[in-house]
Amino acid sequence: WLEEMKISGNKTLEIYQNLSEENSSFAYAEGKWTLKELLQHLIDAERIFAYRALRFARKDQTELAGWHEEVYAKHYFSSERTLKSLVDEFENVRKSSVLFFENLNQEQLSSKGIANGNEISVETIGKLIVGHNLHHLNIIWQRYILIL
């Protein structure tokens, strides 16, 4: 899964690095996120997942609240940012996640905590980052790229 974290990050970067600024503002339907907003969502989700993993890897047993992606999305202001700035941020967030997870030992990866009312291990959180990214790569390809 660590290798897939790198691969899915690179696939995401490849798509976004080949988009024009104009196309990055495309949404496939009214009320759906633009490609910029979707990238900001990936960034935010990864930061939140990595934060949870950090807390649990360090044996912090404080129960962590869930988050509401639509509330976050209302405050992205992605249209005020350049595509390049979002791509750079995603690239660095992913590098940070990879370095973090690569350097955890088995005890840390097995550590568990409660987030959003569910018990979850650090390793599973890492896998969720990958699965979440792959889920949105499929959406990007099917509902955005094929239309553009």
XYZ file of C-alpha atoms in Angstrom:
148
model
C 0.000 0.000 0.000
C 2.926 2.349 0.533
C 3.985 1.855 -3.069
C 0.401 2.470 -4.179
C 0.409 5.678 -2.130
C 3.310 6.880 -4.271
C 1.760 5.636 -7.521
C -1.683 7.150 -6.891
C -0.049 10.435 -5.927
C 1.959 10.439 -9.141
C -1.142 9.635 -11.213
C -2.985 12.519 -9.586
C -0.087 14.864 -10.255
C 0.151 13.725 -13.872
C -3.516 14.513 -14.495
C -3.412 17.901 -12.812
C -0.070 18.951 -14.290
C -1.556 18.417 -17.745
C -4.680 20.500 -17.096
C -5.007 24.069 -18.209
C -5.995 26.698 -15.670
C -9.283 27.071 -17.552
C -10.082 23.346 -17.484
C -9.292 23.154 -13.769
C -12.423 25.244 -13.146
C -14.622 22.668 -14.899
C -17.409 20.889 -12.998
C -19.326 18.132 -14.779
C -22.690 19.253 -13.379
C -24.285 22.097 -11.470
C -23.429 21.852 -7.780
C -20.506 19.471 -8.326
C -16.952 20.353 -7.405
C -14.591 21.815 -9.947
C -11.357 19.967 -10.585
C -9.603 22.531 -8.384
C -12.083 21.948 -5.577
C -11.669 18.211 -5.932
C -7.893 18.563 -5.591
C -8.358 20.751 -2.520
C -10.633 18.043 -1.106
C -7.898 15.443 -1.627
C -5.407 17.718 0.124
C -7.690 18.381 3.090
C -8.702 14.740 3.480
C -5.101 13.574 3.388
C -4.059 16.138 5.994
C -6.909 15.027 8.265
C -6.152 11.320 7.812
C -2.430 11.874 8.399
C -3.155 13.921 11.523
C -5.281 11.095 12.878
C -2.533 8.583 12.093
C 0.063 10.759 13.831
C -2.052 11.037 16.979
C -2.696 7.298 17.121
C 0.901 6.331 16.269
C 2.020 8.450 19.222
C -0.456 6.649 21.507
C -2.770 9.627 21.904
C -6.083 8.028 22.792
C -8.164 11.187 22.515
C -11.246 10.389 20.444
C -11.191 12.456 17.257
C -14.289 13.987 15.720
C -15.374 13.434 12.153
C -15.289 16.141 9.517
C -17.847 17.336 7.023
C -16.410 17.616 3.521
C -19.232 19.801 2.244
C -18.671 22.331 5.035
C -14.975 22.399 4.165
C -15.788 22.755 0.467
C -17.802 25.908 1.118
C -14.609 27.488 2.400
C -12.054 26.297 -0.165
C -11.896 29.497 -2.217
C -10.074 27.395 -4.808
C -11.053 29.812 -7.558
C -8.767 32.371 -5.896
C -5.786 30.028 -6.194
C -3.776 29.000 -9.195
C -3.850 25.416 -10.315
C -0.082 25.302 -9.851
C -0.359 26.306 -6.190
C -2.819 23.470 -5.551
C -0.680 20.967 -7.447
C 2.385 22.026 -5.453
C 0.473 21.689 -2.197
C -0.843 18.228 -3.096
C 2.638 17.093 -4.097
C 4.118 18.213 -0.794
C 1.295 16.827 1.337
C 1.703 13.447 -0.384
C 5.483 13.500 0.093
C 4.925 14.228 3.768
C 2.447 11.347 4.095
C 4.761 8.895 2.354
C 7.707 9.855 4.567
C 5.562 9.636 7.685
C 4.125 6.191 6.955
C 7.405 4.772 5.605
C 9.125 5.530 8.876
C 6.610 3.971 11.245
C 7.465 0.646 12.832
C 5.013 -2.235 13.111
C 3.941 -1.264 16.620
C 3.078 2.234 15.426
C 1.277 0.954 12.324
C -0.785 -1.365 14.535
C -1.723 1.389 16.988
C -5.419 2.171 17.078
C -7.603 5.053 18.032
C -11.147 6.264 17.584
C -12.025 8.723 14.832
C -15.546 9.642 13.819
C -16.855 7.076 16.297
C -14.932 4.163 14.760
C -11.823 2.354 15.955
C -9.146 2.350 13.282
C -5.458 1.448 13.031
C -2.713 3.702 11.753
C -2.024 1.294 8.891
C -5.683 1.298 7.893
C -5.645 5.089 7.831
C -2.716 4.939 5.404
C -4.669 2.538 3.240
C -7.687 4.858 3.409
C -5.578 7.690 2.009
C -4.747 5.461 -0.953
C -8.318 4.210 -1.410
C -9.739 7.713 -1.170
C -7.266 8.947 -3.773
C -8.056 6.037 -6.123
C -11.800 6.617 -5.694
C -11.420 10.225 -6.773
C -9.033 9.344 -9.605
C -11.822 7.181 -11.033
C -14.296 10.037 -10.693
C -11.844 12.476 -12.278
C -11.304 10.162 -15.211
C -14.956 9.179 -15.769
C -16.742 12.459 -15.060
C -14.193 15.115 -15.912
C -11.371 14.039 -18.213
C -13.549 12.052 -20.619
C -15.827 15.092 -20.982
C -13.104 17.709 -21.423
